[in-house]
JSON list of C-alpha atoms in Angstrom, two decimals:
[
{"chain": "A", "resi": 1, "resn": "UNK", "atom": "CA", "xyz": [-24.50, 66.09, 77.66]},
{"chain": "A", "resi": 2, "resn": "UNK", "atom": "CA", "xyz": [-20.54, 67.06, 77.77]},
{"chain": "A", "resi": 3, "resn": "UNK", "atom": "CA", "xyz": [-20.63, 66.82, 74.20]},
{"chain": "A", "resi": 4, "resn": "UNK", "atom": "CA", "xyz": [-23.86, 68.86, 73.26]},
{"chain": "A", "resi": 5, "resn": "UNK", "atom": "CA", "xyz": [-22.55, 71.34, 75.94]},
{"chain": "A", "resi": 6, "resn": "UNK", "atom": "CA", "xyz": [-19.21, 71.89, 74.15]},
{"chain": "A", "resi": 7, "resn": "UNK", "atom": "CA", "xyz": [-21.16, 72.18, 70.34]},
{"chain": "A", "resi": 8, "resn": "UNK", "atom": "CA", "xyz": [-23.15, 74.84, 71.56]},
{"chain": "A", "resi": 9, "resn": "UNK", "atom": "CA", "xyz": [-19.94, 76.74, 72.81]},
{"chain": "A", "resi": 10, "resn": "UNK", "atom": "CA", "xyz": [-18.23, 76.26, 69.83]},
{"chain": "A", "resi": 11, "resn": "UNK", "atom": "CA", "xyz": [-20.40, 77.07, 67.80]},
{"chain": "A", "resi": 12, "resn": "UNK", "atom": "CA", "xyz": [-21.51, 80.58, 69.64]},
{"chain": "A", "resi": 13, "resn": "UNK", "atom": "CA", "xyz": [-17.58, 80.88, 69.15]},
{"chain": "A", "resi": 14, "resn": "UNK", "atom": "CA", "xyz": [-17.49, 80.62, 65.45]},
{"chain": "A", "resi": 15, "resn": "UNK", "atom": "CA", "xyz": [-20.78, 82.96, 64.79]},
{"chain": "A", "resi": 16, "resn": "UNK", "atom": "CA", "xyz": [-19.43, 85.50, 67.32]},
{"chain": "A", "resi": 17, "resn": "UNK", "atom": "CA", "xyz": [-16.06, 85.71, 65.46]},
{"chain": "A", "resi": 18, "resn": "UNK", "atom": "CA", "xyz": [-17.83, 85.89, 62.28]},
{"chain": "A", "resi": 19, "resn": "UNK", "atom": "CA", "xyz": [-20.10, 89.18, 63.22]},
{"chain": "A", "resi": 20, "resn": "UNK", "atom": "CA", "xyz": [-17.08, 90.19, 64.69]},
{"chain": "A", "resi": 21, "resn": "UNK", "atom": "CA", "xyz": [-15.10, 90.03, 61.27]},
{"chain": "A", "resi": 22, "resn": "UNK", "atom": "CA", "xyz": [-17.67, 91.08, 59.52]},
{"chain": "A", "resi": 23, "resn": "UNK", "atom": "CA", "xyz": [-18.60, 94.38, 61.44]},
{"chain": "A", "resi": 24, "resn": "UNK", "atom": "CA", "xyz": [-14.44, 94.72, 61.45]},
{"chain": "A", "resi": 25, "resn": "UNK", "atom": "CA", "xyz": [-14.74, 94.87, 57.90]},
{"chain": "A", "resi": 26, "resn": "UNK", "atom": "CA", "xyz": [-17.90, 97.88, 57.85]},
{"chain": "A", "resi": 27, "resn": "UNK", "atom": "CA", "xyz": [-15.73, 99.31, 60.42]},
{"chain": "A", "resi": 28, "resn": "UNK", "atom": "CA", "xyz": [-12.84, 99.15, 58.26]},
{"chain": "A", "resi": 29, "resn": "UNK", "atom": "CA", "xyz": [-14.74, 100.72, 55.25]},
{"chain": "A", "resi": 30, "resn": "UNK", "atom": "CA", "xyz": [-16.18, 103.38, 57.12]},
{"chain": "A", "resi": 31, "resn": "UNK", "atom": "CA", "xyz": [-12.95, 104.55, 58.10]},
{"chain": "A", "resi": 32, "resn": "UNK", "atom": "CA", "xyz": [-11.70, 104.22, 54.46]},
{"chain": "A", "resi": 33, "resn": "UNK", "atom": "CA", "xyz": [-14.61, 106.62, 53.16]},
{"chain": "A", "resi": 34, "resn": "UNK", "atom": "CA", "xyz": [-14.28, 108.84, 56.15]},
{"chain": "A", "resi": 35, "resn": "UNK", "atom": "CA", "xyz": [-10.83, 109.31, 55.40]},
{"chain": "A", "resi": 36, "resn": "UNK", "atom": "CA", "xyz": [-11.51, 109.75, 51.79]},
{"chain": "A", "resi": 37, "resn": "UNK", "atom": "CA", "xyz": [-14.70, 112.59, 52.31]},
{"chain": "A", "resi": 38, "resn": "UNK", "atom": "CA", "xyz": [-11.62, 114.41, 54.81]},
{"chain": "A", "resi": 39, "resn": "UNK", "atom": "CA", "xyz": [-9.12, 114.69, 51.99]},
{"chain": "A", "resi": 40, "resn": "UNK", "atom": "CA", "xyz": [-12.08, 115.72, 49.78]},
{"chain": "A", "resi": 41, "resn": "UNK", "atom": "CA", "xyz": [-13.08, 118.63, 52.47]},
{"chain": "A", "resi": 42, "resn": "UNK", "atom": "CA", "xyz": [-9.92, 119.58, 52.87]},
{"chain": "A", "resi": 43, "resn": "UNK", "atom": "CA", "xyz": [-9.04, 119.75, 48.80]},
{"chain": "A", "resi": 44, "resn": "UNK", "atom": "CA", "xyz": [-12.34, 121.70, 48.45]},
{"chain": "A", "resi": 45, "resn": "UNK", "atom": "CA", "xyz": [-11.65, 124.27, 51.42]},
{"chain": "A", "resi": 46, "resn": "UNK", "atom": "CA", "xyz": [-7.87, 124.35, 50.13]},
{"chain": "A", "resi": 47, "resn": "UNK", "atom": "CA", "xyz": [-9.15, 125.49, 46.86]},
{"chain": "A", "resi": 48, "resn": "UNK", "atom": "CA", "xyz": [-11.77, 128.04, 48.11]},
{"chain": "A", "resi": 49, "resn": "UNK", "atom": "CA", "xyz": [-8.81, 130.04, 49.46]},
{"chain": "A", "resi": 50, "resn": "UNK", "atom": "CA", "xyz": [-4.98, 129.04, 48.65]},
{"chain": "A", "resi": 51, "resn": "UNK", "atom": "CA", "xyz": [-1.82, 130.21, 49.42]},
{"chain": "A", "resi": 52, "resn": "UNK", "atom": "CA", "xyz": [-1.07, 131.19, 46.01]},
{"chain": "A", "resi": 53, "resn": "UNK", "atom": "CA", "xyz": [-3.98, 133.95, 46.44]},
{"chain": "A", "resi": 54, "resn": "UNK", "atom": "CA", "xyz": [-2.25, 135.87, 48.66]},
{"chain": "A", "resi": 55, "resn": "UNK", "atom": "CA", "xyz": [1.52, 135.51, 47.00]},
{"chain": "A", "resi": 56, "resn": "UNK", "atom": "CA", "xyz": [4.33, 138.45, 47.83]},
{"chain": "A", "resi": 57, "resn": "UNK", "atom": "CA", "xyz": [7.51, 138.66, 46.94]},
{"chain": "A", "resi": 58, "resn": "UNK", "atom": "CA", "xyz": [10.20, 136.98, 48.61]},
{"chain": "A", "resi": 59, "resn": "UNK", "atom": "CA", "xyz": [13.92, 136.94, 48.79]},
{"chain": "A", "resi": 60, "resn": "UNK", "atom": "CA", "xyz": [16.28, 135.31, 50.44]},
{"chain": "A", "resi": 61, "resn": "UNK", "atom": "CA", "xyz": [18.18, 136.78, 53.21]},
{"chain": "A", "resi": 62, "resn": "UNK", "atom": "CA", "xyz": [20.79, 135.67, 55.51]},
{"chain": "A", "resi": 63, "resn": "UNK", "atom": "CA", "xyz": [20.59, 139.15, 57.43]},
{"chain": "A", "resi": 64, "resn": "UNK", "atom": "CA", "xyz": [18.44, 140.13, 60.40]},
{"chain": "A", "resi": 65, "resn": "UNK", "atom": "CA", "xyz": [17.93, 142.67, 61.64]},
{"chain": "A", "resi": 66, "resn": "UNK", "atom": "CA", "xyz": [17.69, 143.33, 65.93]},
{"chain": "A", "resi": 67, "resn": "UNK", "atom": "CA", "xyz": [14.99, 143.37, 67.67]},
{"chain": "A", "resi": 68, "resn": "UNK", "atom": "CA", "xyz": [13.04, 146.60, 68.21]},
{"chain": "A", "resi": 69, "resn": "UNK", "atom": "CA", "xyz": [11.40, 145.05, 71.68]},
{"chain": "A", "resi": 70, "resn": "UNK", "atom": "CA", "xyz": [10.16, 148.76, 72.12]},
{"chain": "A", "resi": 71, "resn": "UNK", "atom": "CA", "xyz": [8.00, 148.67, 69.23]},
{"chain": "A", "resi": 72, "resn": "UNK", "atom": "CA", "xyz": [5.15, 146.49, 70.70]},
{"chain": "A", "resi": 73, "resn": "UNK", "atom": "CA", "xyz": [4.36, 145.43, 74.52]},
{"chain": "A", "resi": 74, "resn": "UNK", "atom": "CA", "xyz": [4.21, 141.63, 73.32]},
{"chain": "A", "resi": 75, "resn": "UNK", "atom": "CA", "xyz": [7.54, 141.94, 72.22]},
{"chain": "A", "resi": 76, "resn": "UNK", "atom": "CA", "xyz": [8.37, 143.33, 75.86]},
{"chain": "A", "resi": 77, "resn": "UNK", "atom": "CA", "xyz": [6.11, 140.78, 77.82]},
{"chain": "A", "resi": 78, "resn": "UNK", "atom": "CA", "xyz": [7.53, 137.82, 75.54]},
{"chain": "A", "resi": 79, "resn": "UNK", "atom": "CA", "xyz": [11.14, 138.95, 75.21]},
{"chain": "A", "resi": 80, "resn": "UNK", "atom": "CA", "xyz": [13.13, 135.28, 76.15]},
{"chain": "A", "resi": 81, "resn": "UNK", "atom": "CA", "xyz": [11.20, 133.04, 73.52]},
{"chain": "A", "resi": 82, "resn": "UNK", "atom": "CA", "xyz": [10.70, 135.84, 70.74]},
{"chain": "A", "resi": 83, "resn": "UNK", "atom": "CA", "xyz": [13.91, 136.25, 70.57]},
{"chain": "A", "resi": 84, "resn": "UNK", "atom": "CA", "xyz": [15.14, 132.48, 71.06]},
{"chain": "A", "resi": 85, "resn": "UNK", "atom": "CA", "xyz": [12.83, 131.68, 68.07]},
{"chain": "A", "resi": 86, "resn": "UNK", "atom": "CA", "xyz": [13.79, 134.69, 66.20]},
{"chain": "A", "resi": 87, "resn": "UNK", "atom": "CA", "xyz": [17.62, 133.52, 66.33]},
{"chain": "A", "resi": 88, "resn": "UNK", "atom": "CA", "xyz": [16.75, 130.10, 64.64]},
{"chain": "A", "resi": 89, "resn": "UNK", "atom": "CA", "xyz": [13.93, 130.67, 62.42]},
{"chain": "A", "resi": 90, "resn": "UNK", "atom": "CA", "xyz": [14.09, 131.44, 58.56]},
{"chain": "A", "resi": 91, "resn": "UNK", "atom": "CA", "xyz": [11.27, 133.88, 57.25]},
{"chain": "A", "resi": 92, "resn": "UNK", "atom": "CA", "xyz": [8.25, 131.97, 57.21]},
{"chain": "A", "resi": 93, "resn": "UNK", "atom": "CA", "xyz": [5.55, 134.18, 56.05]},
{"chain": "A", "resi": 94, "resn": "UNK", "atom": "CA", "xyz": [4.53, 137.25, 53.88]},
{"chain": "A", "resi": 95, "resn": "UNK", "atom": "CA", "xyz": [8.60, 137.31, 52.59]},
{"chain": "A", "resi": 96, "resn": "UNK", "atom": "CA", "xyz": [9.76, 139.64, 55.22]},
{"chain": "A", "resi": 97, "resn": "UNK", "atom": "CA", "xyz": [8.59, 138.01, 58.62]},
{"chain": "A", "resi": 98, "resn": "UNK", "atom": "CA", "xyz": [9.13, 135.41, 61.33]},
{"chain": "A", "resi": 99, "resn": "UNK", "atom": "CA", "xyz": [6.49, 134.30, 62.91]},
{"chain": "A", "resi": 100, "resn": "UNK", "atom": "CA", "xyz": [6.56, 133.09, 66.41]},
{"chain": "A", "resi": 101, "resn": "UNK", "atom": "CA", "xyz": [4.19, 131.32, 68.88]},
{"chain": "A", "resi": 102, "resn": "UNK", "atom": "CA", "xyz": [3.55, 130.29, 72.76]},
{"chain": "A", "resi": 103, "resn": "UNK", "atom": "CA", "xyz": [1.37, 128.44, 74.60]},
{"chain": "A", "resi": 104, "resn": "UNK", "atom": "CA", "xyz": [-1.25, 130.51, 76.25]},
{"chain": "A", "resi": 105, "resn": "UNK", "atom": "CA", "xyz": [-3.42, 127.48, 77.87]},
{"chain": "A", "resi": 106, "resn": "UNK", "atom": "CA", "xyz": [-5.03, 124.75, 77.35]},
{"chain": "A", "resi": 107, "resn": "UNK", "atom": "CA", "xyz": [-5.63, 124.45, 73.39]},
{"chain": "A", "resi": 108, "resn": "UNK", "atom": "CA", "xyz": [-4.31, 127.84, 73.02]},
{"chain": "A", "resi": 109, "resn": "UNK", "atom": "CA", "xyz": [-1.23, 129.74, 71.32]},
{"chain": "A", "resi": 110, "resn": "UNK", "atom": "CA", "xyz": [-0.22, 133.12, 70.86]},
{"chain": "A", "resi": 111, "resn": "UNK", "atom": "CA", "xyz": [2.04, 135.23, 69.04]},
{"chain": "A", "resi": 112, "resn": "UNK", "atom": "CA", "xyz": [3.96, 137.25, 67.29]},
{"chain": "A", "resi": 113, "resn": "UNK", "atom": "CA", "xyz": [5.78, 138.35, 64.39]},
{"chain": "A", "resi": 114, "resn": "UNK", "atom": "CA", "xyz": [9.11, 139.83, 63.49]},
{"chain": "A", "resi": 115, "resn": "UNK", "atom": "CA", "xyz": [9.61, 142.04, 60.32]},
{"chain": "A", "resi": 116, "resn": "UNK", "atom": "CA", "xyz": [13.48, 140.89, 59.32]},
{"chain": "A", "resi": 117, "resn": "UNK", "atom": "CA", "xyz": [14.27, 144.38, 57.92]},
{"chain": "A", "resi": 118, "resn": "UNK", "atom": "CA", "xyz": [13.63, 146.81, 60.66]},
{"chain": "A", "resi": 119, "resn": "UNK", "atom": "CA", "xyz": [13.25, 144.18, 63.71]},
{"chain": "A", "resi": 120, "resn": "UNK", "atom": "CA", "xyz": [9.72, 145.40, 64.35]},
{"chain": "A", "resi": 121, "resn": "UNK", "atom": "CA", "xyz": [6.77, 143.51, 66.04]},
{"chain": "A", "resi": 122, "resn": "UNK", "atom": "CA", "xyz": [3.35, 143.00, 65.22]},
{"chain": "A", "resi": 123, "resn": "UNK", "atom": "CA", "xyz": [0.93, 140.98, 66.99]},
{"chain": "A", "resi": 124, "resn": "UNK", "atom": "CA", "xyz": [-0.43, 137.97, 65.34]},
{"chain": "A", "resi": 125, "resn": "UNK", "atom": "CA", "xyz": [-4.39, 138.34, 64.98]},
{"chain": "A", "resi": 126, "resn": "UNK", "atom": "CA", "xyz": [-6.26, 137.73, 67.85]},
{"chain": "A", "resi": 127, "resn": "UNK", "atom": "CA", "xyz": [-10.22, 137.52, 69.20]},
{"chain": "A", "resi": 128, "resn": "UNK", "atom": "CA", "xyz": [-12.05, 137.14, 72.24]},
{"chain": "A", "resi": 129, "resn": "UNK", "atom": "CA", "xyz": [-13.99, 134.61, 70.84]},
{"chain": "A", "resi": 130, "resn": "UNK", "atom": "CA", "xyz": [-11.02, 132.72, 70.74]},
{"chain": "A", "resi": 131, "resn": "UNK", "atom": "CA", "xyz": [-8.95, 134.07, 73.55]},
{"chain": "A", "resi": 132, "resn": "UNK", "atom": "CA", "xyz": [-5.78, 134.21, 71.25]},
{"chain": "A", "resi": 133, "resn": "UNK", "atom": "CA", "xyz": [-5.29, 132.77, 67.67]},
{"chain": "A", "resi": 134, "resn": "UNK", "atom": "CA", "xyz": [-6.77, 129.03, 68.03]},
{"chain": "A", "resi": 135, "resn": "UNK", "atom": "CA", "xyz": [-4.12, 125.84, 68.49]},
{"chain": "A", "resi": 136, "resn": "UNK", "atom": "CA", "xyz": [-2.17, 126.09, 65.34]},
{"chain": "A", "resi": 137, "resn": "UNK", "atom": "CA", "xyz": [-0.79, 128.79, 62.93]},
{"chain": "A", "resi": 138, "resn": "UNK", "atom": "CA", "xyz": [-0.24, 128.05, 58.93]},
{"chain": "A", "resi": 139, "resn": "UNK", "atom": "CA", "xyz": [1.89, 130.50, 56.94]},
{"chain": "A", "resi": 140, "resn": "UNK", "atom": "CA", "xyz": [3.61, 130.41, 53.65]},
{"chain": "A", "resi": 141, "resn": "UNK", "atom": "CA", "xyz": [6.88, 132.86, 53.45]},
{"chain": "A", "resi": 142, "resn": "UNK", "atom": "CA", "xyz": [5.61, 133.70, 49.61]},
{"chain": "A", "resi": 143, "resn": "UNK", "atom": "CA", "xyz": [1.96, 134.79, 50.89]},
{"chain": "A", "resi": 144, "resn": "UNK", "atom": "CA", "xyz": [0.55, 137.42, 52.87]},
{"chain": "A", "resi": 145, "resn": "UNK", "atom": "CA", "xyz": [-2.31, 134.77, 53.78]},
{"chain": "A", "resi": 146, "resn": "UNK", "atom": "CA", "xyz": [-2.15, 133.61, 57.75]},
{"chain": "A", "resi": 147, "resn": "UNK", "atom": "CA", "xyz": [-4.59, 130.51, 58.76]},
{"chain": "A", "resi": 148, "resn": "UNK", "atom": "CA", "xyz": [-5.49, 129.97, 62.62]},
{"chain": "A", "resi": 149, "resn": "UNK", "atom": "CA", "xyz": [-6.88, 127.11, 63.52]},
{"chain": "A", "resi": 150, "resn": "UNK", "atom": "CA", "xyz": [-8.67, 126.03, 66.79]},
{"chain": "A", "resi": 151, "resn": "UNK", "atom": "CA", "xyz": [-9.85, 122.30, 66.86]},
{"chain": "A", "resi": 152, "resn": "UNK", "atom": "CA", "xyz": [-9.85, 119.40, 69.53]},
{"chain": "A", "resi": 153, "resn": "UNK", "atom": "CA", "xyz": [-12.72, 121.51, 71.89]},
{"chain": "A", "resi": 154, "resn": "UNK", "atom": "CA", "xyz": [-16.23, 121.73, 71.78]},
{"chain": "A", "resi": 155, "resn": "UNK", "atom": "CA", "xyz": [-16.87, 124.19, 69.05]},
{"chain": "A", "resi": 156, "resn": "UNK", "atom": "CA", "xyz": [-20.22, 122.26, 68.41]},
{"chain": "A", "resi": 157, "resn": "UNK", "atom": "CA", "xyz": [-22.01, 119.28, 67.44]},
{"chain": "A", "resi": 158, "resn": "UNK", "atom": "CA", "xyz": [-20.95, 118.63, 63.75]},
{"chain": "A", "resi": 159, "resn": "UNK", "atom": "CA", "xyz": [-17.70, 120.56, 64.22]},
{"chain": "A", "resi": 160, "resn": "UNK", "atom": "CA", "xyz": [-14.10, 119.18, 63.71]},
{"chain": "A", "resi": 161, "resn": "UNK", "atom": "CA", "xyz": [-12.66, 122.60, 63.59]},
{"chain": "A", "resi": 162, "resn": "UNK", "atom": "CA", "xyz": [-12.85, 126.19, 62.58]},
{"chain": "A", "resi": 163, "resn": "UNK", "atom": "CA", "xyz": [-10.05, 128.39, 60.53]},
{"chain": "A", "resi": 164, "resn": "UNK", "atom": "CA", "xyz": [-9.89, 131.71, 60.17]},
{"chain": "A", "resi": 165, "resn": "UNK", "atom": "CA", "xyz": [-8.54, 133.45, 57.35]},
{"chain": "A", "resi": 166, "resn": "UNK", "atom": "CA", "xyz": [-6.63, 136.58, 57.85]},
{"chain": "A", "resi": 167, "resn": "UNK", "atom": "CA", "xyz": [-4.40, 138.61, 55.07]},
{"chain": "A", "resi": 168, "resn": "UNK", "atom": "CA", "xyz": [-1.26, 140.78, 56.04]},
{"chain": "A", "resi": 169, "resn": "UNK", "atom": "CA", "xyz": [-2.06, 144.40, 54.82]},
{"chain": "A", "resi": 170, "resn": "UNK", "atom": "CA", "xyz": [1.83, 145.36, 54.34]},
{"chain": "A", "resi": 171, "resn": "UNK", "atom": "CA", "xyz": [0.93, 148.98, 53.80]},
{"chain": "A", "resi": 172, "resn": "UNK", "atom": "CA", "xyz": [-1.21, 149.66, 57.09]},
{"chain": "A", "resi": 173, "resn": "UNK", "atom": "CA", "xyz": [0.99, 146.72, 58.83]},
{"chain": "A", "resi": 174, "resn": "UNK", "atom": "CA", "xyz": [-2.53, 145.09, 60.09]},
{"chain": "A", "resi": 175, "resn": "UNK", "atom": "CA", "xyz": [-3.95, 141.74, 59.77]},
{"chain": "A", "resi": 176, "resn": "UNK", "atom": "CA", "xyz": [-7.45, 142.15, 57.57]},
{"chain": "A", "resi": 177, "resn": "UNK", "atom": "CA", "xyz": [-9.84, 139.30, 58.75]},
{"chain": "A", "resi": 178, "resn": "UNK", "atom": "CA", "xyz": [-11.12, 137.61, 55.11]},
{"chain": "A", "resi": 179, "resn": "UNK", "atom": "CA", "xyz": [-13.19, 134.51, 56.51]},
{"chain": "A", "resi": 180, "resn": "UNK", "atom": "CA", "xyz": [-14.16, 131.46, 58.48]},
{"chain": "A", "resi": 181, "resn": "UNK", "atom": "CA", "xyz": [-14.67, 128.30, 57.39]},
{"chain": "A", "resi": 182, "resn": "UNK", "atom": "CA", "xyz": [-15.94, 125.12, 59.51]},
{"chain": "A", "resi": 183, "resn": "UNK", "atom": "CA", "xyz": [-14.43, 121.98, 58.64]},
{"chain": "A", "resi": 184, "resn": "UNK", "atom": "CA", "xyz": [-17.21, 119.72, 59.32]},
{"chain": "A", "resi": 185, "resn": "UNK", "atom": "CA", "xyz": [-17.26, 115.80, 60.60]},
{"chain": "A", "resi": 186, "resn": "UNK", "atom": "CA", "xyz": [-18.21, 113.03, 58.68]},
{"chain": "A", "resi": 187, "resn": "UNK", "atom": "CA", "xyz": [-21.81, 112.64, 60.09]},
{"chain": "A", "resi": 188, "resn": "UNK", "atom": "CA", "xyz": [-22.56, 116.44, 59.37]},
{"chain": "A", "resi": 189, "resn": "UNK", "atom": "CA", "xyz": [-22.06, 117.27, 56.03]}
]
């Protein structure tokens, strides 16, 4: 009976490790082709809209001007880290500005920008919809093209994240709002 007993264990044992391996392995591919279907979304999106699209000049420059804190309340209300940022960043976007951010919540950032030349401010775009400019920034220092990003909340079923692209009008000094995009997960597109 002993014996009988201990064949039926062992041999639930074997053919529960073997489903196990074997949905390891589905799991396993899954993950490859969601991984590969992500790099694919974010090629295509990357190509909708690039960098490149947006290019300005840009030149080097190990001068900076100071900053002009009167030339925009954020600059006033967010004196200490603008400036502590300002200090050890490099232009990082549209050839001519330094862009810096702070947390404003949970899953939130704000910020600002400083024009090297004159040490003028300019608020980085912002909605309501939002309530500030998402959870992450991307610039390019050769392009007037700024991507926020909000992602890791409930922005609905389907959706990963959302970016929104804005470009840097250099003549009215104002952020133009071009487009959103929705970067969708696996099971939704």
């Amino acid at each position: 009976m002993k014996k009988i007993l201990l064949s039926v264990i062992v041999a639930m044992s074997i053919i529960a490790c073997k489903e196990k391996s074997e949905i390891s392995k589905e799991t396993s591919t899954e993950k490859s082709e969601v991984k590969s279907e992500m790099k694919d979304t974010i090629t295509e999106k990357k190509s909708e809209i690039t960098f490149k699209d947006y290019k300005t000049e840009y030149k080097e420059t190990k001068d900076k001007a100071k900053i002009d804190f009167n030339s925009n309340p954020t600059a006033k209300s967010y004196k200490t880290v603008i400036s502590e940022i300002y200090k050890i960043e490099k232009v990082n976007f549209a050839g001519n500005y330094i862009i810096v951010t702070w947390g404003c919540g949970t899953s939130c950032i704000s910020g600002a920008m400083v024009d090297v030349r004159d040490g003028k401010v300019y608020d980085l775009p912002s909605d309501d919809e939002w309530e500030g400019i998402g959870n992450s920034v991307n610039s390019d220092k050769e392009s007037t093209l700024l991507i926020t990003s909000l992602s890791g909340v409930n922005l609905g079923e389907g959706i990963e994240a959302l970016e929104k692209y804005w470009n840097w009008n250099e003549a009215n000094k104002k952020f133009e709002f071009i487009k959103i995009l929705e970067v969708k997960t696996e099971n939704q597109k």
